[in-house]
mmCIF file of C-alpha atoms in Angstrom:
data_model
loop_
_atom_site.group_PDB
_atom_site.id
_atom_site.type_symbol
_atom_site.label_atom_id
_atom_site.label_comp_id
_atom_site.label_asym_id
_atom_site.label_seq_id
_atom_site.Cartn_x
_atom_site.Cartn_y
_atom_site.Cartn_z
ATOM 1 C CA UNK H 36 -23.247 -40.755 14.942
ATOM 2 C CA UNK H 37 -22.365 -41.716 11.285
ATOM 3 C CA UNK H 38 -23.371 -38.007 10.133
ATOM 4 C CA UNK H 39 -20.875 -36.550 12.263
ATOM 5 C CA UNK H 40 -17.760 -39.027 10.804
ATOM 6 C CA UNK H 41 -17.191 -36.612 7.695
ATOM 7 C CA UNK H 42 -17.613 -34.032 9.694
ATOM 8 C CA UNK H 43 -14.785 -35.489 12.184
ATOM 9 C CA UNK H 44 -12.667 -36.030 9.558
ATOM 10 C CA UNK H 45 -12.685 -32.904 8.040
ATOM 11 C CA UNK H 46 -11.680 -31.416 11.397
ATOM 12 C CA UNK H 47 -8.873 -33.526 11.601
ATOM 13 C CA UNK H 48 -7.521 -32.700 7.934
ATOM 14 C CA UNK H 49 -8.205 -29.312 8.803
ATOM 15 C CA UNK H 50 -5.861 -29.397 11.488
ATOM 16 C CA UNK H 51 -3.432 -30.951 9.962
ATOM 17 C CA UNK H 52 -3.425 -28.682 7.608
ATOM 18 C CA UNK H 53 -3.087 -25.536 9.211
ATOM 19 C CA UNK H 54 -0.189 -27.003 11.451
ATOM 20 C CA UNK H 55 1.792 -28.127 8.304
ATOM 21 C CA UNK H 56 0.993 -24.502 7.280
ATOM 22 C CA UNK H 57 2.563 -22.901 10.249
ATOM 23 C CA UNK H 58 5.695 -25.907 9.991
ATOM 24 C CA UNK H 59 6.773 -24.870 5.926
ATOM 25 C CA UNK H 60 6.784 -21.145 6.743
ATOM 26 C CA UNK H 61 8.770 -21.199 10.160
ATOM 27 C CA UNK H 62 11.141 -24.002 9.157
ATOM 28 C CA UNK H 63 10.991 -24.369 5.608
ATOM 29 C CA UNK H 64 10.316 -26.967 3.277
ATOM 30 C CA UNK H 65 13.235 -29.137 3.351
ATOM 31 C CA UNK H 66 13.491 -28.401 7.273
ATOM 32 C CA UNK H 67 10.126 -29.971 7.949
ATOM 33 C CA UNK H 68 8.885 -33.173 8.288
ATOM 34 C CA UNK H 69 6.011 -35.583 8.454
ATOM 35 C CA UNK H 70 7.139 -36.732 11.980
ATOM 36 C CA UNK H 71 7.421 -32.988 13.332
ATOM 37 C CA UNK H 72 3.869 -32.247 11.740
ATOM 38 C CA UNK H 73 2.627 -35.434 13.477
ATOM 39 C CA UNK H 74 3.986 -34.626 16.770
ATOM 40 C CA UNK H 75 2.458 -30.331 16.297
ATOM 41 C CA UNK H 76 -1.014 -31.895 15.374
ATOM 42 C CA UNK H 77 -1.033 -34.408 18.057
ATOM 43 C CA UNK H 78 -1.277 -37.824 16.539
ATOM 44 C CA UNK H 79 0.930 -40.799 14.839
ATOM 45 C CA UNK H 80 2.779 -40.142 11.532
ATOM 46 C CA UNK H 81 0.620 -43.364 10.829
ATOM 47 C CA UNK H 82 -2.808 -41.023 10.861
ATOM 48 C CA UNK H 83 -0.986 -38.270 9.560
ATOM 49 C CA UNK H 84 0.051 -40.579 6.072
ATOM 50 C CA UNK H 85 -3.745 -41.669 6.105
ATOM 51 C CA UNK H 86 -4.751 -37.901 5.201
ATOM 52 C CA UNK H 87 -1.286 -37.161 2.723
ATOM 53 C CA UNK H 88 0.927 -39.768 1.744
ATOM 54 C CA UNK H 89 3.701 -37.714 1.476
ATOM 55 C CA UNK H 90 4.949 -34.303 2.351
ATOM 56 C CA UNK H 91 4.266 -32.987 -1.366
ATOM 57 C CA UNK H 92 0.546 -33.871 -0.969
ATOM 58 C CA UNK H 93 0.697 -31.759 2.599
ATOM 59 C CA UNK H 94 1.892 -28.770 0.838
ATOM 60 C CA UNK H 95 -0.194 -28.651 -1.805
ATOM 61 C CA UNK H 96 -3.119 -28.963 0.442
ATOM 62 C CA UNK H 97 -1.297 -26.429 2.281
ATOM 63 C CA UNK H 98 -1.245 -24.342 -1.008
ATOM 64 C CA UNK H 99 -4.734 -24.836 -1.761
ATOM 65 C CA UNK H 100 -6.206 -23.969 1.259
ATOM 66 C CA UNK H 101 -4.427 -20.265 0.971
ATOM 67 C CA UNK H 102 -5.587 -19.996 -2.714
ATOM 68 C CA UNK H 103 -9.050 -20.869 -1.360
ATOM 69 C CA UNK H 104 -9.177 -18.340 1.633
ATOM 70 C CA UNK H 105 -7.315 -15.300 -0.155
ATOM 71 C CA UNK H 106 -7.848 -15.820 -3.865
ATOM 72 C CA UNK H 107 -10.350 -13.101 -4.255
ATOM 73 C CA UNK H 108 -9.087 -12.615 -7.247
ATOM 74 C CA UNK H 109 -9.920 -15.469 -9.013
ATOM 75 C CA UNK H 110 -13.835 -14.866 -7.226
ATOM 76 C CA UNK H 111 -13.949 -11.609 -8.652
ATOM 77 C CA UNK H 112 -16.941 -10.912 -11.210
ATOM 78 C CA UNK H 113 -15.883 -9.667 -14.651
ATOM 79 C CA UNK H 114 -18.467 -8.646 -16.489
ATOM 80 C CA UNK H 115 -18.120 -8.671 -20.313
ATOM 81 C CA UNK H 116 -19.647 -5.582 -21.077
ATOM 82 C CA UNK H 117 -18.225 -3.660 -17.991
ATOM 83 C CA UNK H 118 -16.132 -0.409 -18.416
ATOM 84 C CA UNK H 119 -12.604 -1.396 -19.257
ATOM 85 C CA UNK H 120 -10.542 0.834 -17.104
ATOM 86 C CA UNK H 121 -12.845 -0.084 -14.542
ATOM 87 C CA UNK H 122 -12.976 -3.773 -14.648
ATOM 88 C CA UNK H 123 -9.334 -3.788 -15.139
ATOM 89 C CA UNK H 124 -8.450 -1.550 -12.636
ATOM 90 C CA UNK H 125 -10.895 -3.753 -10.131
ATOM 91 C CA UNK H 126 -9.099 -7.163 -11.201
ATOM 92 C CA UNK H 127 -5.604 -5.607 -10.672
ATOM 93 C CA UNK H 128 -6.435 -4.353 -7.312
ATOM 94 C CA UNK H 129 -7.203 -7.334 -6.407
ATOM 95 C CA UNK H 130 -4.682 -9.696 -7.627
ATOM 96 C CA UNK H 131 -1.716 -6.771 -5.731
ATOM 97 C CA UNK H 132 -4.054 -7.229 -2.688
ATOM 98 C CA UNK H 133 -4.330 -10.786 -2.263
ATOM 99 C CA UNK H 134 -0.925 -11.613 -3.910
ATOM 100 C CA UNK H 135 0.134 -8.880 -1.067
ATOM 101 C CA UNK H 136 -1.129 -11.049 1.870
ATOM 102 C CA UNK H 137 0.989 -11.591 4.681
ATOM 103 C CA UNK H 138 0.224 -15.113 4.043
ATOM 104 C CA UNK H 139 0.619 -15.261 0.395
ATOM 105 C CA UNK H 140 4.222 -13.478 0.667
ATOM 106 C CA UNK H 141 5.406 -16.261 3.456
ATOM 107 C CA UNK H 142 4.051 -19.155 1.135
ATOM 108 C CA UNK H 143 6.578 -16.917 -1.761
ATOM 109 C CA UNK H 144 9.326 -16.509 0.192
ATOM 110 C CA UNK H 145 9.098 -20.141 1.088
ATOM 111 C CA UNK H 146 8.495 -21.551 -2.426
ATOM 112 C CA UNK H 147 10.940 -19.202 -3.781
ATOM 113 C CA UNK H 148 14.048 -20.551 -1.013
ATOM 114 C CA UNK H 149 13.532 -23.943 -1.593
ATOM 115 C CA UNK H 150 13.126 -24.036 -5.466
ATOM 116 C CA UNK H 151 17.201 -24.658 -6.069
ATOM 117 C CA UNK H 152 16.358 -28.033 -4.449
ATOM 118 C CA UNK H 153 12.308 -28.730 -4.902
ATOM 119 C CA UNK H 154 11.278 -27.122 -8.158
ATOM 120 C CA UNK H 155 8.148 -29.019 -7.856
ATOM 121 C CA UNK H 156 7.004 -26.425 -5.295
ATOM 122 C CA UNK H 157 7.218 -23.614 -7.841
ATOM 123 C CA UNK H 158 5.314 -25.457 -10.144
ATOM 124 C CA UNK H 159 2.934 -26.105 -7.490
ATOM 125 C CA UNK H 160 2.054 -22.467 -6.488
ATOM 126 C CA UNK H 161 2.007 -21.553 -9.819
ATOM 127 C CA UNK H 162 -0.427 -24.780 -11.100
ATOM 128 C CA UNK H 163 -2.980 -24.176 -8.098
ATOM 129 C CA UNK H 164 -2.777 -20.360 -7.986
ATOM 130 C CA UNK H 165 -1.199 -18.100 -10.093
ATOM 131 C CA UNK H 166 -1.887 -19.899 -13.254
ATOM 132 C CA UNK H 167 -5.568 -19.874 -12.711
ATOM 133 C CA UNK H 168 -5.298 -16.041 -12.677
ATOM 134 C CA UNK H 169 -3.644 -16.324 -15.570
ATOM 135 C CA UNK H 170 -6.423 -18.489 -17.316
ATOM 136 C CA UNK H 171 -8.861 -16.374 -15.907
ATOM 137 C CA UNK H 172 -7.523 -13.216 -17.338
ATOM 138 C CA UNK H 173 -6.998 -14.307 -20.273
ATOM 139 C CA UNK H 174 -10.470 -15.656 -21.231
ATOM 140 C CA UNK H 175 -11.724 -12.215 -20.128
ATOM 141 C CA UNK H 176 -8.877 -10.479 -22.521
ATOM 142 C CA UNK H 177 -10.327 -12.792 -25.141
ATOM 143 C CA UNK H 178 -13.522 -12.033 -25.234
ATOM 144 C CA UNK H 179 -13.006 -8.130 -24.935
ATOM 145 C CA UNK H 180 -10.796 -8.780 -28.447
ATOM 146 C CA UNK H 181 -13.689 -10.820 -30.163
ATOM 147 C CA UNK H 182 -15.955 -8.074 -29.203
ATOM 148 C CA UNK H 183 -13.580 -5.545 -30.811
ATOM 149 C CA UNK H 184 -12.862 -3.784 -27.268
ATOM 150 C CA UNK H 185 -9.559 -4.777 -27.248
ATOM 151 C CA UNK H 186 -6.746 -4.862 -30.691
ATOM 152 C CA UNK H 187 -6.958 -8.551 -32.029
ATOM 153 C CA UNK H 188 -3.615 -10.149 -30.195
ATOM 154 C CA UNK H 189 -2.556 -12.870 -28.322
ATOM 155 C CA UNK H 190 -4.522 -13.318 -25.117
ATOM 156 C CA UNK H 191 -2.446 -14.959 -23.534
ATOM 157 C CA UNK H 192 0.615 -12.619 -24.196
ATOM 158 C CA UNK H 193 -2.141 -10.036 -23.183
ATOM 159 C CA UNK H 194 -2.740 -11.614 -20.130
ATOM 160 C CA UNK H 195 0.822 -11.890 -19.084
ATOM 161 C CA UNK H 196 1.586 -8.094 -19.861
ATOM 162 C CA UNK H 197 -1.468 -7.117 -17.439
ATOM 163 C CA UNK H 198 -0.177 -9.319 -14.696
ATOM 164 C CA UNK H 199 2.901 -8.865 -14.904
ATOM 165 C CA UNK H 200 2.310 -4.860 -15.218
ATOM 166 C CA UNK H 201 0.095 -4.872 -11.817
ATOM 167 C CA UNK H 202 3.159 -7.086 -9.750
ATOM 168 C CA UNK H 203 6.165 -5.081 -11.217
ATOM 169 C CA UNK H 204 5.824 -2.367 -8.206
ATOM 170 C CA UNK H 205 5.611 -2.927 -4.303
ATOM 171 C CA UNK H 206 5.100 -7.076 -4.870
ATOM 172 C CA UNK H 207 8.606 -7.919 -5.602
ATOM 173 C CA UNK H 208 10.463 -5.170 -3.488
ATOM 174 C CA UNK H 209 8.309 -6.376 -0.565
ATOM 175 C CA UNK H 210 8.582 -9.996 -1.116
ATOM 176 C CA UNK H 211 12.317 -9.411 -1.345
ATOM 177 C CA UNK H 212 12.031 -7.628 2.096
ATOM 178 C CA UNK H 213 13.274 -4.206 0.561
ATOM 179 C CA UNK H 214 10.081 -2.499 1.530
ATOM 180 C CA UNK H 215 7.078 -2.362 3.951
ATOM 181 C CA UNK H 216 3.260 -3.959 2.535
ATOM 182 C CA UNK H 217 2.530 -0.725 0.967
ATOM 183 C CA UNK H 218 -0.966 1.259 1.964
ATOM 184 C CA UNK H 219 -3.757 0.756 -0.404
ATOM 185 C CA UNK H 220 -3.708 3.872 -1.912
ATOM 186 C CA UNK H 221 -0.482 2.956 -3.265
ATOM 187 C CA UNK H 222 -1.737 -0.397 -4.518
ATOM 188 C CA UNK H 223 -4.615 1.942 -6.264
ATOM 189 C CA UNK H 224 -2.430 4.336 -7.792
ATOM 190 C CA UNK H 225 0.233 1.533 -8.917
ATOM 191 C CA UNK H 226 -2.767 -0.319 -10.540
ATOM 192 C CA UNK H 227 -4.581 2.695 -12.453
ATOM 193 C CA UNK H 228 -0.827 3.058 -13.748
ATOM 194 C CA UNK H 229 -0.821 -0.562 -14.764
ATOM 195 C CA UNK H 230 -4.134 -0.259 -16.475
ATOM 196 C CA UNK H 231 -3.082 2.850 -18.675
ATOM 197 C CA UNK H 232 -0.017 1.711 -19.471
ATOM 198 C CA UNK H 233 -1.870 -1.550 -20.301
ATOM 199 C CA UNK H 234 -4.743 0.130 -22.715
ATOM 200 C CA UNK H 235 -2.109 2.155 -23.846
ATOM 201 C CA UNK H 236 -0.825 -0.533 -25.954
ATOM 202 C CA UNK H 237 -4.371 -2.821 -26.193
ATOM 203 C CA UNK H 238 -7.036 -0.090 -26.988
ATOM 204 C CA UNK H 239 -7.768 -0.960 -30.804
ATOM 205 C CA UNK H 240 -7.273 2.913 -31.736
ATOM 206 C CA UNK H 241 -3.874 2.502 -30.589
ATOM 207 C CA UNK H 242 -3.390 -0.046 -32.988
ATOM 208 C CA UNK H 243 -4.677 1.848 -35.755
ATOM 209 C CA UNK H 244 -2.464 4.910 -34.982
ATOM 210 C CA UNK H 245 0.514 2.212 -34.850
ATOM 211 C CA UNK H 246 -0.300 0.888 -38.635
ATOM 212 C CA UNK H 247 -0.673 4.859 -39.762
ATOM 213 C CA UNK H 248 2.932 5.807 -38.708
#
C-alpha cells in the first residue's frame, strides 16, 4: 500500500493541475482563485495549499506542465555537424509549431492580459519556456561559430535574430486574434524564409563580402 502513496499523490497534483489550467485560461489570472480551484478539483483549499502555497506556485506548475507536454522544441536533436539550412530550418519549424499550440497561445494571451498587473507571470513563461529556447539556440549558434560554420558574433544576439525571425509571421497576428493557426505549409515556407534571411547575414562568406565593400 505504501508503493502506491507517490503514486496517489501524483494523481492528485495532477489534477490539480490541469483544473487550475482550465481556471487561468477561462477566467484569467487575477479572476481565479485558490478557493474556486479547490471547489473544480474537489477538495479543501486546505489540501489544495498542501500541493502550492500560493496561486503563483499553481501557475507555474501550470506553466511547466505545458512546456513539458508541447516543448518539442527544446527535445529536438541538433546535431553539430548537421546541414545548416537543414537543422535550422528543423528547429524553426518546430519552435512556430509548438509556440503555435492552441494551448501555448491561451497560456499567451493569458500571460500577456494580466502582465499590466502581475509582471511576474511574464517573467514566468519566459524563465520556464521561452528562455530555455533561447539558451538552447544559442549554445548550438555557438558552437557552429567556433567551428567556423557560422561568422564569429554574438550568440546570443544570434540567437535572438533566429527566434525572433521564425515568430515575426503568423505567431503574433494569430495570438492577437487577427488571423486563423495557419496550415503547416505556411509555417514551412515562413521558416525556410527565416532561415535564409538568417544565413543571409550569419554565413561567414557573407561576412567577408561585407569587409570587401
Amino acid at each position: 500500500m505504501k508503493g502506491k502513496e507517490p503514486d496517489r499523490h501524483e494523481a492528485r497534483r495532477s489534477a490539480i493541475v490541469a483544473a487550475a489550467r482550465k481556471a487561468f485560461l477561462r477566467d484569467g489570472y487575477g479572476q481565479t482563485s485558490m478557493s474556486s480551484i479547490a471547489a473544480d478539483v474537489g477538495g479543501s483549499k486546505t489540501t489544495l495549499w498542501n500541493y502550492f502555497p500560493s496561486k503563483e506556485d499553481l501557475f507555474a506548475a501550470v506553466v511547466d506542465d505545458q512546456v513539458e507536454r508541447y516543448g518539442e522544441a527544446l527535445r529536438l536533436e541538433l546535431p553539430e555537424d548537421a546541414d545548416l539550412p537543414e537543422t535550422l530550418t528543423a528547429l524553426g519549424v518546430s519552435i512556430l509549431t509548438t509556440i503555435l499550440r492552441p494551448q501555448i497561445v491561451a497560456l499567451h494571451r493569458v500571460v500577456v492580459g494580466e502582465a499590466g498587473r502581475f509582471p511576474e507571470l511574464g517573467r514566468m513563461l519566459w524563465d520556464r519556456g521561452a528562455q530555455r529556447g533561447q539558451k538552447r539556440t544559442e549554445a548550438w549558434l555557438r558552437l557552429q561559430m567556433d567551428k567556423g560554420r557560422l561568422r564569429a558574433a554574438d550568440p546570443q544576439s544570434a540567437a535572438s535574430h533566429f527566434l525572433g525571425l521564425c515568430q515575426s509571421g503568423s505567431f503574433y497576428r494569430h495570438l492577437l486574434g487577427a488571423s486563423a493557426r495557419p496550415k503547416r505549409e505556411t509555417i514551412e515556407a515562413e521558416i525556410r524564409l527565416a532561415v535564409r534571411i538568417f544565413l543571409s547575414a550569419y554565413r561567414p562568406d557573407h561576412a567577408q563580402s561585407l569587409a570587401g565593400s
